Short mmCIF file of C-alpha atoms in Angstrom, two decimals:
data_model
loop_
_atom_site.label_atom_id
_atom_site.label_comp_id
_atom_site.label_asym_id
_atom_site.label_seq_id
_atom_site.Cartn_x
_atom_site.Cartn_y
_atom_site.Cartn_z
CA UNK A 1 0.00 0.00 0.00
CA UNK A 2 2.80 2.47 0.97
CA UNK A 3 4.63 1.65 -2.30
CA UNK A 4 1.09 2.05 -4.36
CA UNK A 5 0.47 5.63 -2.59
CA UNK A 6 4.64 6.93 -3.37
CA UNK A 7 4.11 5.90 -7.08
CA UNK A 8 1.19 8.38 -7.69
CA UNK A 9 2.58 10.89 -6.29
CA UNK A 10 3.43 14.00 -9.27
CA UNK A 11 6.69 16.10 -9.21
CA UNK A 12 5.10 19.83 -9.50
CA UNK A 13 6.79 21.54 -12.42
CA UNK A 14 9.60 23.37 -11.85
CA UNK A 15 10.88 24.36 -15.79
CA UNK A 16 11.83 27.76 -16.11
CA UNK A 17 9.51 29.49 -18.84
CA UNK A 18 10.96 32.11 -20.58
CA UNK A 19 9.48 33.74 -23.52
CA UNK A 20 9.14 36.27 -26.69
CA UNK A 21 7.63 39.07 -24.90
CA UNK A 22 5.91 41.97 -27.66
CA UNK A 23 5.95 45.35 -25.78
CA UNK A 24 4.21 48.81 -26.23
CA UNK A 25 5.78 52.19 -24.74
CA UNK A 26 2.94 54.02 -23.35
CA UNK A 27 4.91 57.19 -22.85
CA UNK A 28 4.53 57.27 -26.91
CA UNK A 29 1.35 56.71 -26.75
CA UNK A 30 0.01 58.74 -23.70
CA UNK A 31 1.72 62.14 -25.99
CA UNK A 32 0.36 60.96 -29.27
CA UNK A 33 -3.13 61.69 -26.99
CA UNK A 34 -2.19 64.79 -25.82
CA UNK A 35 -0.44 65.73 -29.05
CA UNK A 36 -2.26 64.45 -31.87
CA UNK A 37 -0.42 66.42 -34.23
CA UNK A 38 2.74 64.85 -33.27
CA UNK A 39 2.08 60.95 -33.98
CA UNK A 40 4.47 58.27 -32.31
CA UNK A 41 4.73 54.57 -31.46
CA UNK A 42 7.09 52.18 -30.37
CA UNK A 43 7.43 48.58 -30.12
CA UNK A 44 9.24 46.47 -28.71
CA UNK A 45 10.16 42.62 -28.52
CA UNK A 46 12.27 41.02 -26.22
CA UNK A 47 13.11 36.98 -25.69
CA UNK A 48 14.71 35.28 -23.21
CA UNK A 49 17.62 33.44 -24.54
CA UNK A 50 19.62 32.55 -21.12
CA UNK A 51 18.34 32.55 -17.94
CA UNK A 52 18.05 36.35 -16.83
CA UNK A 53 19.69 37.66 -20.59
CA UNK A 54 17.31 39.19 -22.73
CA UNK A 55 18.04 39.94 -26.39
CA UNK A 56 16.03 43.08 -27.32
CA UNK A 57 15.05 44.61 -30.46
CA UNK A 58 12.33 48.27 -30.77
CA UNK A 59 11.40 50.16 -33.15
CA UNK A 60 9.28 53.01 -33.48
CA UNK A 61 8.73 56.39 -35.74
CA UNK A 62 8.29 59.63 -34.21
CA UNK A 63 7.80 63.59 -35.38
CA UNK A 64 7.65 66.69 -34.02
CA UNK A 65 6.00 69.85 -34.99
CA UNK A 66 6.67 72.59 -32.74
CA UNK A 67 5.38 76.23 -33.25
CA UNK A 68 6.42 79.39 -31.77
CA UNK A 69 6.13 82.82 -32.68
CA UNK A 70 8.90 83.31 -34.57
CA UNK A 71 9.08 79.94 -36.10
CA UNK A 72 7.72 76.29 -36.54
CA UNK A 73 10.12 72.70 -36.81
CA UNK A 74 8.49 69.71 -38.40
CA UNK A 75 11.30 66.84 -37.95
CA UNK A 76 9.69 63.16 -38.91
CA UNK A 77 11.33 59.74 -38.88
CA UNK A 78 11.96 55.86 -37.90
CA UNK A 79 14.43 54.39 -35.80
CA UNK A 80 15.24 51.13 -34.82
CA UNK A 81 17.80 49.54 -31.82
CA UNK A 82 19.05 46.28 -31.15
CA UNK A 83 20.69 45.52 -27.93
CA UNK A 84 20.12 43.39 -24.48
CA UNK A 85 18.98 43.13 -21.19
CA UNK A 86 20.17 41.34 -18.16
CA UNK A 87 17.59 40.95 -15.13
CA UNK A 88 19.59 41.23 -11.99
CA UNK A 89 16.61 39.93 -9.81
CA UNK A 90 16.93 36.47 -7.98
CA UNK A 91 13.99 35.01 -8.70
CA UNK A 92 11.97 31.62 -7.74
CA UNK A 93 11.55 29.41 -11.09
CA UNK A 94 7.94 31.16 -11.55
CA UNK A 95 8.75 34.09 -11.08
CA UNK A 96 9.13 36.66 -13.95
CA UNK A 97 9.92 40.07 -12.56
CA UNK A 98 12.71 41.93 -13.47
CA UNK A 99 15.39 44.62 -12.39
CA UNK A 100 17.31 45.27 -15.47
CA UNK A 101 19.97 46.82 -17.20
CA UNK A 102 21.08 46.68 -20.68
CA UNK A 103 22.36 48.49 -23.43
CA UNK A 104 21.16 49.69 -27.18
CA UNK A 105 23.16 50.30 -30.57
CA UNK A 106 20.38 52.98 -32.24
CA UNK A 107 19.62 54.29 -35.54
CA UNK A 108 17.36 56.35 -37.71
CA UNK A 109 16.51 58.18 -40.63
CA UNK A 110 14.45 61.37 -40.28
CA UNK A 111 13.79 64.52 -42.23
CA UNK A 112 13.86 67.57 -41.21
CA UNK A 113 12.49 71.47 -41.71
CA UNK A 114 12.01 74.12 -40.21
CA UNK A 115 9.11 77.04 -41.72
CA UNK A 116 8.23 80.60 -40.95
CA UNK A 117 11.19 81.84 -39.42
CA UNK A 118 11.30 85.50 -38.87
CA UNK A 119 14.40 87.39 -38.69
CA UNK A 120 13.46 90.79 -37.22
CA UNK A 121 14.99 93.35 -39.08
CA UNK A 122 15.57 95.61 -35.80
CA UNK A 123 15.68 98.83 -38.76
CA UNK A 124 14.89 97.16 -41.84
CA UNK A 125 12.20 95.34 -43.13
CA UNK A 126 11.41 91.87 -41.30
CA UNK A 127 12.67 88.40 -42.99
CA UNK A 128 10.65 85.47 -43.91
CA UNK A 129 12.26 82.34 -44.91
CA UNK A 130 12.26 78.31 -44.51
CA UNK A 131 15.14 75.83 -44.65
CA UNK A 132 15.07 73.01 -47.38
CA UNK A 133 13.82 69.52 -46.37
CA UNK A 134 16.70 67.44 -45.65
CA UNK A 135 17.40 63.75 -44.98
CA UNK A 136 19.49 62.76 -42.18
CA UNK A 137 20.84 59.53 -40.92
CA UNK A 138 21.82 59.39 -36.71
CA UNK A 139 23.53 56.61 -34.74
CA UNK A 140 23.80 56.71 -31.03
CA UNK A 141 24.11 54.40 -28.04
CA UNK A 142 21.72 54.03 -24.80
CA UNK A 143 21.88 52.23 -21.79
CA UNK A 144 18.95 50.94 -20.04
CA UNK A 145 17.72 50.40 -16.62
CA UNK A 146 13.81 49.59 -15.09
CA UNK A 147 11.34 47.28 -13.83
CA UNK A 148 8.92 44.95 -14.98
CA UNK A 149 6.22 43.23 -12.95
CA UNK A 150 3.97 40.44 -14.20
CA UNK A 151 0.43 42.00 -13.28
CA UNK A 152 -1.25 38.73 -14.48
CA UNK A 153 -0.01 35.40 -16.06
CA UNK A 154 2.49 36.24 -19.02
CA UNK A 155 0.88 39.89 -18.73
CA UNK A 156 3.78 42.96 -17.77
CA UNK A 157 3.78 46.01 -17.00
CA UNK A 158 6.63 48.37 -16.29
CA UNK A 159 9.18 51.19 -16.25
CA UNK A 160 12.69 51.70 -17.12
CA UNK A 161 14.76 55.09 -18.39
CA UNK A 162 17.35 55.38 -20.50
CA UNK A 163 20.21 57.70 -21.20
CA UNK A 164 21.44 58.12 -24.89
CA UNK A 165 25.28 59.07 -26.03
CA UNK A 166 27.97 59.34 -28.20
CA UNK A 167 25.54 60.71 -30.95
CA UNK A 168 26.29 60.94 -34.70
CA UNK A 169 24.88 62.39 -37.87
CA UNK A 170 25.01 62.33 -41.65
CA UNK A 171 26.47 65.68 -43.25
CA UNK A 172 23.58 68.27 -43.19
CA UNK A 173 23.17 71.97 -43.03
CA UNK A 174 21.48 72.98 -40.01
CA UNK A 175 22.16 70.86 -37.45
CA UNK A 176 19.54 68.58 -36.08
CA UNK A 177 16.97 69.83 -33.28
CA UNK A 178 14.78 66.52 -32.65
CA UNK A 179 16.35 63.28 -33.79
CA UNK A 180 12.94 60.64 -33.43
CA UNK A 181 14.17 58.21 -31.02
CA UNK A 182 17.20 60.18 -29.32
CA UNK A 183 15.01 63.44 -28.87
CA UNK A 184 16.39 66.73 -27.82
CA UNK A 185 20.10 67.39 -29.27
CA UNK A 186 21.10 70.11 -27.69
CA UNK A 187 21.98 68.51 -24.74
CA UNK A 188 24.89 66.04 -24.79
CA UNK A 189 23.29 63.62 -23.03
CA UNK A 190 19.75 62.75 -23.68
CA UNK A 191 17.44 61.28 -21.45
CA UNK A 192 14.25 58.98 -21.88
CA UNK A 193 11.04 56.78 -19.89
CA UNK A 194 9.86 53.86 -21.22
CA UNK A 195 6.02 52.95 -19.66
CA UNK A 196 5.55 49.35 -20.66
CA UNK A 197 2.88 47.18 -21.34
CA UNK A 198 3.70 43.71 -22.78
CA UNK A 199 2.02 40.27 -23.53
CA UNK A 200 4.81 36.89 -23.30
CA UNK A 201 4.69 33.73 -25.19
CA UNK A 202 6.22 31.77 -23.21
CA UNK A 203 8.86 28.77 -23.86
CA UNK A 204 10.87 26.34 -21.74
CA UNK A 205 14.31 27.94 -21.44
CA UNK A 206 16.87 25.04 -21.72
CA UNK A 207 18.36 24.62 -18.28
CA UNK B 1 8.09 39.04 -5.30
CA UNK B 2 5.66 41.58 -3.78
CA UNK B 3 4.68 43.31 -7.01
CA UNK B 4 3.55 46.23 -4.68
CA UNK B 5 7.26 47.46 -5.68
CA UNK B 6 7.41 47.56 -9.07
CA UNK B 7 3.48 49.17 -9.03
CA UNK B 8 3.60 52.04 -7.05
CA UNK B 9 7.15 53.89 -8.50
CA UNK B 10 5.15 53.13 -11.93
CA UNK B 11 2.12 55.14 -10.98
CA UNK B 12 3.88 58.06 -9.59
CA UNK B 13 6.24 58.25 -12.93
CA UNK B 14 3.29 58.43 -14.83
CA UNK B 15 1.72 61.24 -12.81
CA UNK B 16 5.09 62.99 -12.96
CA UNK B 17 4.91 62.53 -16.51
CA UNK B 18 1.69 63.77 -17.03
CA UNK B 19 1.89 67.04 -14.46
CA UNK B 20 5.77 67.72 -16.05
CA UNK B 21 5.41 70.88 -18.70
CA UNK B 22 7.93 72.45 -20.33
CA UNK B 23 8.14 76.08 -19.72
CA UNK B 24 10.62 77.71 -22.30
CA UNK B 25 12.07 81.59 -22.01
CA UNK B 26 14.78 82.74 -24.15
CA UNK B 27 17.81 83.58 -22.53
CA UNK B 28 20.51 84.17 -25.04
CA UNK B 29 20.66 87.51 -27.15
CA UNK B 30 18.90 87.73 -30.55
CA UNK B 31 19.29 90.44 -32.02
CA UNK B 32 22.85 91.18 -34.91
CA UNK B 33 24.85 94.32 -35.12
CA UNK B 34 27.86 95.63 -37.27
CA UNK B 35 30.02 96.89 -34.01
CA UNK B 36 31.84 99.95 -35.39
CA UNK B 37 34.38 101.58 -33.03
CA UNK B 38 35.49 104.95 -34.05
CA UNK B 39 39.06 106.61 -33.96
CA UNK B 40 41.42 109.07 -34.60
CA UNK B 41 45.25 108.30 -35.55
CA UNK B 42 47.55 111.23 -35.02
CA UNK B 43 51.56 110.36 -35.77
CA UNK B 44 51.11 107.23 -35.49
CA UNK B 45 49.20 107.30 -32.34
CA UNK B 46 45.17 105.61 -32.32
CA UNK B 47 42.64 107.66 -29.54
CA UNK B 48 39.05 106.94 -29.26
CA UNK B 49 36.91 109.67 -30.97
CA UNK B 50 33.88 110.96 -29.95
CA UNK B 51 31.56 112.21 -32.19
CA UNK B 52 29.00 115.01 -31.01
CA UNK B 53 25.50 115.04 -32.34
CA UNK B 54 26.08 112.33 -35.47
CA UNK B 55 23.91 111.64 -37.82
CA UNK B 56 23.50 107.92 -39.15
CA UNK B 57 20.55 106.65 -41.36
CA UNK B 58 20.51 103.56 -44.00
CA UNK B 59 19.79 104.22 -47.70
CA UNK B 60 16.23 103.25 -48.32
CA UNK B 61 15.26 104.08 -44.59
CA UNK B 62 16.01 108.34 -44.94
CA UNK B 63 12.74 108.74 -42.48
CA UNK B 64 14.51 107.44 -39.91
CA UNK B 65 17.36 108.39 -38.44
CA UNK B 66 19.69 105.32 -36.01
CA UNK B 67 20.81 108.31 -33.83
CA UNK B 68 18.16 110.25 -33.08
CA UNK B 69 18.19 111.77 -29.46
CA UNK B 70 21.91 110.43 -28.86
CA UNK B 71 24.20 113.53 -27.76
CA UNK B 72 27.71 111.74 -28.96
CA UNK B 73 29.11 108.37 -29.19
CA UNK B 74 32.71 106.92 -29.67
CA UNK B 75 31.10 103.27 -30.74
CA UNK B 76 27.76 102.38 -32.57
CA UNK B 77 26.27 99.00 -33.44
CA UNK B 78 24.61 98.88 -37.11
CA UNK B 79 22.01 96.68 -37.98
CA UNK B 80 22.63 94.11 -40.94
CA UNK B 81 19.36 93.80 -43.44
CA UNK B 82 18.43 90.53 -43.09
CA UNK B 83 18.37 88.11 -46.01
CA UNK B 84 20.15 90.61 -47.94
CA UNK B 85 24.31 90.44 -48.81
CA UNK B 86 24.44 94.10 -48.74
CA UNK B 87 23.22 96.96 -47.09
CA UNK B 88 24.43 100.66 -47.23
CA UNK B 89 24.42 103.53 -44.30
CA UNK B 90 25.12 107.32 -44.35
CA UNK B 91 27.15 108.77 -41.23
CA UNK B 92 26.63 112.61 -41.04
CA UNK B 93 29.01 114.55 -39.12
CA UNK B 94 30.02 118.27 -38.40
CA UNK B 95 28.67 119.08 -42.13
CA UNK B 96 30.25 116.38 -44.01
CA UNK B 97 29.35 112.64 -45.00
CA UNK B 98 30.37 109.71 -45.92
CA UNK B 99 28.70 106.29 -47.17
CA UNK B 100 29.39 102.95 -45.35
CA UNK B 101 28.67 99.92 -47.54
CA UNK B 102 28.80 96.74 -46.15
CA UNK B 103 28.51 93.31 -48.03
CA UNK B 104 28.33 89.66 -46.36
CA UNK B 105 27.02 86.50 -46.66
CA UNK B 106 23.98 85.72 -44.74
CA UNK B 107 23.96 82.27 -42.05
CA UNK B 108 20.84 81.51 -41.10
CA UNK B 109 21.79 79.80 -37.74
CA UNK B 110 19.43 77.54 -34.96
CA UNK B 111 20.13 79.41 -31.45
CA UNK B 112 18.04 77.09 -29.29
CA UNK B 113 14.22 75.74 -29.20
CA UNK B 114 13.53 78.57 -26.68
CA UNK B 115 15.02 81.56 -29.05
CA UNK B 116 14.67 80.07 -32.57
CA UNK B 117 16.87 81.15 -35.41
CA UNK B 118 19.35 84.15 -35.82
CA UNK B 119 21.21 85.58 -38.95
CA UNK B 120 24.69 85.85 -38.55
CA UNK B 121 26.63 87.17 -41.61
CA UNK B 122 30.21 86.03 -42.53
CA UNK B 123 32.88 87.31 -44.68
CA UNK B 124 31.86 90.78 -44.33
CA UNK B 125 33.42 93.19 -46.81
CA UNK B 126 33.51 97.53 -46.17
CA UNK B 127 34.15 100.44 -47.91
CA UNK B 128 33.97 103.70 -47.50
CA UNK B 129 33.79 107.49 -49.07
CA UNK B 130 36.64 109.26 -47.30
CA UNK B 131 35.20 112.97 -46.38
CA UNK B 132 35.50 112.69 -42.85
CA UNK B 133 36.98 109.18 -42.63
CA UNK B 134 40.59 108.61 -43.04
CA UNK B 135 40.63 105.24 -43.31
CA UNK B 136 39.21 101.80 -42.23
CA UNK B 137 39.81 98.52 -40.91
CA UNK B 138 37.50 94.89 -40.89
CA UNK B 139 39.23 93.28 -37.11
CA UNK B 140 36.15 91.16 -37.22
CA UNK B 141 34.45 89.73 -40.58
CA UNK B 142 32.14 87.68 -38.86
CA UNK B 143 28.94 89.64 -37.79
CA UNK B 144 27.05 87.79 -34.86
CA UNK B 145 25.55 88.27 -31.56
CA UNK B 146 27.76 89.70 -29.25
CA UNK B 147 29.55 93.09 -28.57
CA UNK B 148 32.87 92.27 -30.54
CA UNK B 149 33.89 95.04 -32.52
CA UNK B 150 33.83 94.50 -36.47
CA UNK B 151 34.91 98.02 -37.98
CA UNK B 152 37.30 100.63 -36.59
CA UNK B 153 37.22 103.66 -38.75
CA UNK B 154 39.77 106.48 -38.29
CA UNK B 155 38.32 110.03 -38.42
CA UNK B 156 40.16 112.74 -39.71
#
């Protein structure tokens, strides 16, 4: 009887799942709302290829429009960055959350012009004038760092920021204002949020 | 994992996003001018001048006169037409006068978001009628925004 009762008795699963996780930055989104005029998106798809090492590819196309008196910028483009992630979190063999960091290799193509500028002519008459469309290629690097939780099973949420560097461009004439995924270029050092909702397929990882 | 922890700094990012707004002011300076210094040069010697009561007015803008209201000056800053590569000035002085023609080429330039775009002009060229100027000098071909002197001209 002991022997009989042992024999039924089931292992519970312990495989690690990993998975190919498809993620959407709400930050995009939640300004594409606010700004309709100044559409973006971004997606991203991660997959777990080692236990806690993520290999990590987005893409996304942004544009700006900004208007001010005394002039307006339209800059429009795609970008795209590969890169990884490594969770630093200890975690129980069902357990998915993550502290991360990782790091990008970025590009993009994007065009840029700017339209009514005025030149005030402080004596003389006042200047109206435009600069010519122009294509422009950027590279630049990011690290990452942020959180994801799983909210519900293979269902994410999450955070993380990045900081982008070591920016360069194609040859151009006036130098770029708003790269689409880099941002701001006047500063050296450009920073970013990521708000993440994602949805995992998940796989066995191989142990 | 208490997911508590990765929740909470979430929501309060995305309120900080949400309540964060930009609020942009220019800072730097705008506006171009020609910075002309002016001088005498006795035996070999160079003095500032100062000239009482001048007149200066562009050609094309006779109605209105740059130095209306000033008593005397020993240094004036002349503004640049934008979008044009030349521009052309009259300097009136104890009953004689001269004409100041400047050429350059215009750079349209991006200051910053919070300022927008500025014309500076480079390779600037002068000349001169010599009734009451001597004689000239370019120490600065590049016209932009800030108090560097371009032109020194010597007054007889």
């Amino acid at each position: 009887m002991l022997f009989t009762g042992l024999s039924g008795y089931s292992q519970p699963d312990t495989t690690r799942y990993g998975g190919i996780r498809f993620s959407v930055d709400l930050a995009r989104g939640l300004g594409w709302l606010t700004k309709p005029k100044q559409p973006a998106y971004e997606l991203i798809v991660d997959a777990e290829v080692k236990d806690g090492l993520f290999v990590v590819a987005e893409g996304g196309q942004a544009s700006l429009t900004f208007e001010k008196y005394n002039y307006n910028l339209a800059s429009q483009g795609v970008y795209g960055r590969i890169g990884f992630d490594k969770n630093f979190l200890k975690r129980a063999y069902n357990e998915n959350e993550m502290i991360y960091g990782g790091f990008r290799i970025s590009g993009g193509r994007f065009t840029q012009q700017a339209n009514n500028i005025l030149i005030p002519g402080n004596y003389w008459d006042d200047m109206i004038t435009a600069t010519e469309p122009e294509d422009i290629y950027a590279f630049w690097f990011e690290f990452t760092a942020g959180i994801r939780a799983e909210l519900f099973r293979n269902f994410f949420i999450g955070w993380g920021f990045r900081t982008r560097m070591f920016l360069q461009t194609s040859d151009h004439q006036l130098n770029p204002y708003f790269i689409p995924g880099y941002g701001n270029t006047l500063k050296s050092v450009s920073m970013g949020f990521q708000y993440i909702i994602a949805y995992r397929i998940p796989y066995k990882l191989k142990q | 994992m208490n997911r508590t922890i990765f929740i909470l700094p979430f929501s309060f990012l995305l309120l900080g996003m949400i309540s964060c707004q930009p609020s942009p002011r220019c800072t730097d300076r705008t506006d171009v001018y020609i910075n002309i210094g002016f001088y005498t040069l006795k035996n070999g010697i160079e003095t500032d001048t100062l000239l009482t009561r001048p007149v200066i007015y562009g050609i094309g803008r006779e109605d209105s006169v740059l130095t209306s209201g000033i008593s005397s000056l020993d240094k004036i800053g002349l503004p640049p037409a934008p979008g044009q590569t030349s521009c052309l000035f009259v300097l009136n002085y104890g009953g004689q006068s001269d004409t100041l023609s400047f050429s350059y080429t215009p750079d349209l330039q991006f200051l910053s978001f919070e300022c927008g775009f500025i014309e500076f002009y480079t390779d600037m060229e002068f000349t001169t009628t010599n009734h009451l100027i001597d004689s000239s000098a370019v120490t600065q071909p590049l016209v932009s925004n800030n108090d560097e002197e371009n032109i020194r001209l010597y007054i007889f």
